[in-house]
mmCIF file of C-alpha atoms in Angstrom:
data_model
loop_
_atom_site.group_PDB
_atom_site.id
_atom_site.type_symbol
_atom_site.label_atom_id
_atom_site.label_comp_id
_atom_site.label_asym_id
_atom_site.label_seq_id
_atom_site.Cartn_x
_atom_site.Cartn_y
_atom_site.Cartn_z
ATOM 1 C CA UNK A 287 6.502 44.994 -14.306
ATOM 2 C CA UNK A 288 3.087 46.627 -14.672
ATOM 3 C CA UNK A 289 2.534 46.189 -10.912
ATOM 4 C CA UNK A 290 5.778 48.038 -10.144
ATOM 5 C CA UNK A 291 4.992 50.915 -12.519
ATOM 6 C CA UNK A 292 1.500 51.358 -11.141
ATOM 7 C CA UNK A 293 2.705 51.221 -7.555
ATOM 8 C CA UNK A 294 5.460 53.767 -8.310
ATOM 9 C CA UNK A 295 2.927 56.107 -9.870
ATOM 10 C CA UNK A 296 0.778 55.822 -6.778
ATOM 11 C CA UNK A 297 3.707 56.706 -4.506
ATOM 12 C CA UNK A 298 4.557 59.709 -6.652
ATOM 13 C CA UNK A 299 0.964 60.895 -6.612
ATOM 14 C CA UNK A 300 0.721 60.489 -2.831
ATOM 15 C CA UNK A 301 3.973 62.407 -2.252
ATOM 16 C CA UNK A 302 2.832 65.118 -4.584
ATOM 17 C CA UNK A 303 -0.524 65.376 -2.873
ATOM 18 C CA UNK A 304 0.974 65.519 0.610
ATOM 19 C CA UNK A 305 2.940 68.598 -0.329
ATOM 20 C CA UNK A 306 -0.181 70.548 -1.253
ATOM 21 C CA UNK A 307 -3.005 71.865 0.887
ATOM 22 C CA UNK A 308 -5.503 70.527 -1.613
ATOM 23 C CA UNK A 309 -5.598 68.405 -4.748
ATOM 24 C CA UNK A 310 -6.466 69.733 -8.139
ATOM 25 C CA UNK A 311 -9.148 67.918 -10.095
ATOM 26 C CA UNK A 312 -6.489 66.573 -12.449
ATOM 27 C CA UNK A 313 -4.304 65.292 -9.606
ATOM 28 C CA UNK A 314 -7.279 63.707 -7.890
ATOM 29 C CA UNK A 315 -8.253 61.955 -11.116
ATOM 30 C CA UNK A 316 -4.714 60.547 -11.502
ATOM 31 C CA UNK A 317 -4.754 59.452 -7.879
ATOM 32 C CA UNK A 318 -8.087 57.662 -8.292
ATOM 33 C CA UNK A 319 -6.882 55.895 -11.442
ATOM 34 C CA UNK A 320 -3.697 54.706 -9.743
ATOM 35 C CA UNK A 321 -5.608 53.547 -6.703
ATOM 36 C CA UNK A 322 -8.117 51.654 -8.846
ATOM 37 C CA UNK A 323 -5.299 50.012 -10.812
ATOM 38 C CA UNK A 324 -3.669 48.807 -7.603
ATOM 39 C CA UNK A 325 -7.020 47.609 -6.288
ATOM 40 C CA UNK A 326 -7.543 45.590 -9.479
ATOM 41 C CA UNK A 327 -4.064 44.091 -9.143
ATOM 42 C CA UNK A 328 -4.766 43.197 -5.514
ATOM 43 C CA UNK A 329 -8.020 41.465 -6.470
ATOM 44 C CA UNK A 330 -6.331 39.522 -9.278
ATOM 45 C CA UNK A 331 -3.545 38.385 -6.970
ATOM 46 C CA UNK A 332 -6.164 37.286 -4.443
ATOM 47 C CA UNK A 333 -7.959 35.245 -7.108
ATOM 48 C CA UNK A 334 -4.700 33.608 -8.175
ATOM 49 C CA UNK A 335 -3.826 32.744 -4.577
ATOM 50 C CA UNK A 336 -7.282 31.249 -3.970
ATOM 51 C CA UNK A 337 -6.980 29.155 -7.124
ATOM 52 C CA UNK A 338 -3.532 27.930 -6.092
ATOM 53 C CA UNK A 339 -4.850 26.999 -2.654
ATOM 54 C CA UNK A 340 -7.785 25.089 -4.167
ATOM 55 C CA UNK A 341 -5.579 23.343 -6.737
ATOM 56 C CA UNK A 342 -3.041 22.394 -4.082
ATOM 57 C CA UNK A 343 -5.806 21.035 -1.865
ATOM 58 C CA UNK A 344 -7.131 18.913 -4.732
ATOM 59 C CA UNK A 345 -3.609 17.657 -5.473
ATOM 60 C CA UNK A 346 -2.996 16.904 -1.807
ATOM 61 C CA UNK A 347 -6.307 15.041 -1.528
ATOM 62 C CA UNK A 348 -5.437 13.065 -4.652
ATOM 63 C CA UNK A 349 -2.046 12.071 -3.212
ATOM 64 C CA UNK A 350 -3.669 11.053 0.075
ATOM 65 C CA UNK A 351 -6.189 8.881 -1.763
ATOM 66 C CA UNK A 352 -3.432 7.308 -3.881
ATOM 67 C CA UNK A 353 -1.317 6.556 -0.811
ATOM 68 C CA UNK A 354 -4.309 5.031 0.948
ATOM 69 C CA UNK A 355 -5.070 2.820 -2.072
ATOM 70 C CA UNK A 356 -1.423 1.759 -2.312
ATOM 71 C CA UNK A 357 -1.399 0.926 1.382
ATOM 72 C CA UNK A 358 -4.448 -1.301 0.980
ATOM 73 C CA UNK A 359 -2.892 -3.079 -2.022
ATOM 74 C CA UNK A 360 0.384 -3.633 -0.158
ATOM 75 C CA UNK A 361 -1.533 -5.044 2.795
ATOM 76 C CA UNK A 362 -3.393 -7.434 0.475
ATOM 77 C CA UNK A 363 -0.123 -8.478 -1.185
ATOM 78 C CA UNK A 364 1.388 -9.191 2.231
ATOM 79 C CA UNK A 365 -1.609 -11.350 3.116
ATOM 80 C CA UNK A 366 -1.521 -13.185 -0.220
ATOM 81 C CA UNK A 367 2.229 -13.719 0.111
ATOM 82 C CA UNK A 368 1.812 -15.241 3.574
ATOM 83 C CA UNK A 369 -0.899 -17.579 2.285
ATOM 84 C CA UNK A 370 1.271 -18.516 -0.701
ATOM 85 C CA UNK A 371 4.223 -19.176 1.587
ATOM 86 C CA UNK A 372 2.092 -21.341 3.867
ATOM 87 C CA UNK A 373 0.799 -23.377 0.924
ATOM 88 C CA UNK A 374 4.294 -23.525 -0.561
ATOM 89 C CA UNK A 375 5.780 -24.987 2.610
ATOM 90 C CA UNK A 376 3.093 -27.667 2.725
ATOM 91 C CA UNK A 377 4.413 -28.976 -0.579
ATOM 92 C CA UNK A 378 7.730 -30.801 -0.649
ATOM 93 C CA UNK A 379 10.107 -28.842 -2.869
ATOM 94 C CA UNK A 380 13.675 -29.723 -3.765
ATOM 95 C CA UNK A 381 16.105 -26.784 -3.876
ATOM 96 C CA UNK A 382 18.742 -26.430 -6.573
ATOM 97 C CA UNK A 383 20.713 -23.395 -7.786
ATOM 98 C CA UNK A 384 18.265 -20.842 -6.368
ATOM 99 C CA UNK A 385 15.191 -22.586 -7.773
ATOM 100 C CA UNK A 386 12.784 -25.104 -6.265
ATOM 101 C CA UNK A 387 11.369 -28.249 -7.858
ATOM 102 C CA UNK A 388 8.278 -30.223 -6.963
ATOM 103 C CA UNK A 389 7.721 -33.830 -8.045
ATOM 104 C CA UNK A 390 4.030 -34.680 -8.152
ATOM 105 C CA UNK A 391 2.600 -37.722 -6.422
ATOM 106 C CA UNK A 392 -0.448 -37.781 -8.682
ATOM 107 C CA UNK A 393 -0.863 -38.386 -12.384
ATOM 108 C CA UNK A 394 -2.286 -35.899 -14.874
ATOM 109 C CA UNK A 395 -2.291 -35.155 -18.579
ATOM 110 C CA UNK A 396 0.158 -32.470 -19.691
ATOM 111 C CA UNK A 397 -2.390 -29.622 -19.746
ATOM 112 C CA UNK A 398 -3.673 -30.410 -16.257
ATOM 113 C CA UNK A 399 -0.092 -30.704 -15.013
ATOM 114 C CA UNK A 400 0.729 -27.264 -16.412
ATOM 115 C CA UNK A 401 -2.297 -25.762 -14.647
ATOM 116 C CA UNK A 402 -1.585 -27.488 -11.339
ATOM 117 C CA UNK A 403 1.979 -26.163 -11.330
ATOM 118 C CA UNK A 404 0.649 -22.619 -11.676
ATOM 119 C CA UNK A 405 -1.874 -23.219 -8.900
ATOM 120 C CA UNK A 406 0.891 -23.987 -6.398
ATOM 121 C CA UNK A 407 2.967 -20.933 -7.327
ATOM 122 C CA UNK A 408 5.251 -22.333 -10.015
ATOM 123 C CA UNK A 409 5.277 -23.534 -13.611
ATOM 124 C CA UNK A 410 5.865 -26.839 -15.339
ATOM 125 C CA UNK A 411 9.631 -27.314 -15.279
ATOM 126 C CA UNK A 412 11.989 -25.663 -17.765
ATOM 127 C CA UNK A 413 15.375 -27.409 -18.104
ATOM 128 C CA UNK A 414 18.181 -25.129 -19.282
ATOM 129 C CA UNK A 415 21.233 -27.382 -19.347
ATOM 130 C CA UNK A 416 22.659 -30.856 -18.819
ATOM 131 C CA UNK A 417 23.582 -30.190 -15.195
ATOM 132 C CA UNK A 418 20.045 -29.152 -14.292
ATOM 133 C CA UNK A 419 18.643 -32.128 -16.202
ATOM 134 C CA UNK A 420 20.889 -34.534 -14.264
ATOM 135 C CA UNK A 421 19.990 -32.925 -10.937
ATOM 136 C CA UNK A 422 16.262 -33.238 -11.647
ATOM 137 C CA UNK A 423 16.664 -36.891 -12.575
ATOM 138 C CA UNK A 424 18.799 -37.637 -9.504
ATOM 139 C CA UNK A 425 16.304 -36.172 -7.023
ATOM 140 C CA UNK A 426 13.211 -38.045 -8.153
ATOM 141 C CA UNK A 427 11.608 -40.009 -5.327
ATOM 142 C CA UNK A 428 10.770 -42.858 -7.659
ATOM 143 C CA UNK A 429 13.266 -43.577 -10.421
ATOM 144 C CA UNK A 430 10.768 -45.610 -12.430
ATOM 145 C CA UNK A 431 8.227 -42.779 -12.861
ATOM 146 C CA UNK A 432 7.980 -40.831 -16.102
ATOM 147 C CA UNK A 433 7.433 -37.083 -15.614
ATOM 148 C CA UNK A 434 5.998 -34.358 -17.805
ATOM 149 C CA UNK A 435 8.295 -31.371 -18.390
ATOM 150 C CA UNK A 436 7.364 -27.963 -19.818
ATOM 151 C CA UNK A 437 8.443 -28.493 -23.428
ATOM 152 C CA UNK A 438 5.825 -28.530 -26.200
ATOM 153 C CA UNK A 439 5.684 -28.052 -29.985
ATOM 154 C CA UNK A 440 2.425 -26.340 -30.887
ATOM 155 C CA UNK A 441 4.097 -25.784 -34.250
ATOM 156 C CA UNK A 442 5.435 -29.122 -35.422
ATOM 157 C CA UNK A 443 9.150 -29.490 -34.742
ATOM 158 C CA UNK A 444 9.477 -26.095 -33.022
ATOM 159 C CA UNK A 445 10.004 -27.021 -29.393
ATOM 160 C CA UNK A 446 9.377 -24.209 -26.921
ATOM 161 C CA UNK A 447 9.230 -23.922 -23.135
ATOM 162 C CA UNK A 448 5.794 -22.874 -21.909
ATOM 163 C CA UNK A 449 7.353 -20.819 -19.092
ATOM 164 C CA UNK A 450 8.736 -18.108 -21.386
ATOM 165 C CA UNK A 451 7.957 -19.372 -24.921
ATOM 166 C CA UNK A 452 11.683 -19.553 -25.684
ATOM 167 C CA UNK A 453 12.928 -22.136 -28.167
ATOM 168 C CA UNK A 454 14.745 -25.015 -26.514
ATOM 169 C CA UNK A 455 18.516 -24.600 -26.789
ATOM 170 C CA UNK A 456 19.455 -27.580 -24.645
ATOM 171 C CA UNK A 457 17.688 -30.890 -25.371
ATOM 172 C CA UNK A 458 18.232 -34.460 -24.191
ATOM 173 C CA UNK A 459 16.261 -36.497 -26.693
ATOM 174 C CA UNK A 460 16.373 -40.243 -26.547
ATOM 175 C CA UNK A 461 17.752 -41.466 -29.908
ATOM 176 C CA UNK A 462 15.018 -41.381 -32.537
ATOM 177 C CA UNK A 463 12.826 -38.876 -30.663
ATOM 178 C CA UNK A 464 12.198 -35.180 -31.191
ATOM 179 C CA UNK A 465 10.315 -35.487 -34.475
ATOM 180 C CA UNK A 466 7.626 -38.124 -34.025
ATOM 181 C CA UNK A 467 4.817 -36.157 -35.679
ATOM 182 C CA UNK A 468 1.647 -34.280 -34.747
ATOM 183 C CA UNK A 469 0.318 -36.869 -32.272
ATOM 184 C CA UNK A 470 3.310 -36.431 -29.961
ATOM 185 C CA UNK A 471 3.553 -32.790 -28.915
ATOM 186 C CA UNK A 472 4.544 -32.932 -25.234
ATOM 187 C CA UNK A 473 7.719 -34.187 -23.557
ATOM 188 C CA UNK A 474 8.363 -36.796 -20.871
ATOM 189 C CA UNK A 475 11.464 -37.291 -18.760
ATOM 190 C CA UNK A 476 12.410 -40.989 -18.897
ATOM 191 C CA UNK A 477 11.603 -43.131 -15.886
ATOM 192 C CA UNK A 478 15.148 -44.278 -15.160
ATOM 193 C CA UNK A 479 17.422 -42.063 -17.263
ATOM 194 C CA UNK A 480 17.855 -38.410 -18.213
ATOM 195 C CA UNK A 481 16.489 -38.938 -21.725
ATOM 196 C CA UNK A 482 13.463 -37.091 -23.087
ATOM 197 C CA UNK A 483 10.563 -38.575 -25.040
ATOM 198 C CA UNK A 484 7.885 -36.779 -27.028
ATOM 199 C CA UNK A 485 4.463 -38.227 -26.296
ATOM 200 C CA UNK A 486 0.713 -37.727 -26.569
ATOM 201 C CA UNK A 487 -0.188 -34.759 -24.316
ATOM 202 C CA UNK A 488 -3.330 -36.514 -23.066
ATOM 203 C CA UNK A 489 -1.376 -39.359 -21.517
ATOM 204 C CA UNK A 490 -1.598 -39.279 -17.718
ATOM 205 C CA UNK A 491 1.624 -39.490 -15.749
ATOM 206 C CA UNK A 492 3.524 -37.593 -13.057
ATOM 207 C CA UNK A 493 4.915 -34.097 -13.564
ATOM 208 C CA UNK A 494 7.591 -31.716 -12.264
ATOM 209 C CA UNK A 495 6.954 -28.102 -11.253
ATOM 210 C CA UNK A 496 9.566 -25.375 -10.859
ATOM 211 C CA UNK A 497 9.554 -22.100 -8.926
ATOM 212 C CA UNK A 498 11.950 -19.161 -9.239
ATOM 213 C CA UNK A 499 11.925 -18.579 -5.487
ATOM 214 C CA UNK A 500 11.778 -20.707 -2.363
ATOM 215 C CA UNK A 501 10.299 -19.921 1.049
#
């Protein structure tokens, strides 16, 4: 609003001056003041524009740097995903209901089994229902092997899946098992049935891994 008023005053002064052969001292003083005011406004606008240009350049440079960093991360993820897929396909996985299951051919204690499952892109198996439990049992290469599953009770009697720390809703305990005491904190799938046994976590046997996606 101030810009408009000052500019209007300048126009009035100029028109008034053009109609006279000479300017009075008072008119000249008003003219000079109006001109100086407009000059100050012009300089301020120039400063604002320069600042906006500099700020926009900084913002643009920041976006370019962010995009470049994101591009590098995406490229690395693509590479890692290809390597993971290659390693995944080397391992024999059984597909069921959108998930994949791997039955180990080597023995390990429960803690080592849990780590090895993570190393190959999965987790030690979580069994959600009777149907999944039966499918896992049916697809074992060797029906006499006992397998570690991902159930553990770090707090006595409170059985949780290590995958998501959820309490077990479905269980398939062999009669008399499920509360054997502090020396039996990990769970085995029976060698020839679908029953579960709690056992010493340091015992070495086979294990089953699960993955939420399959290549």
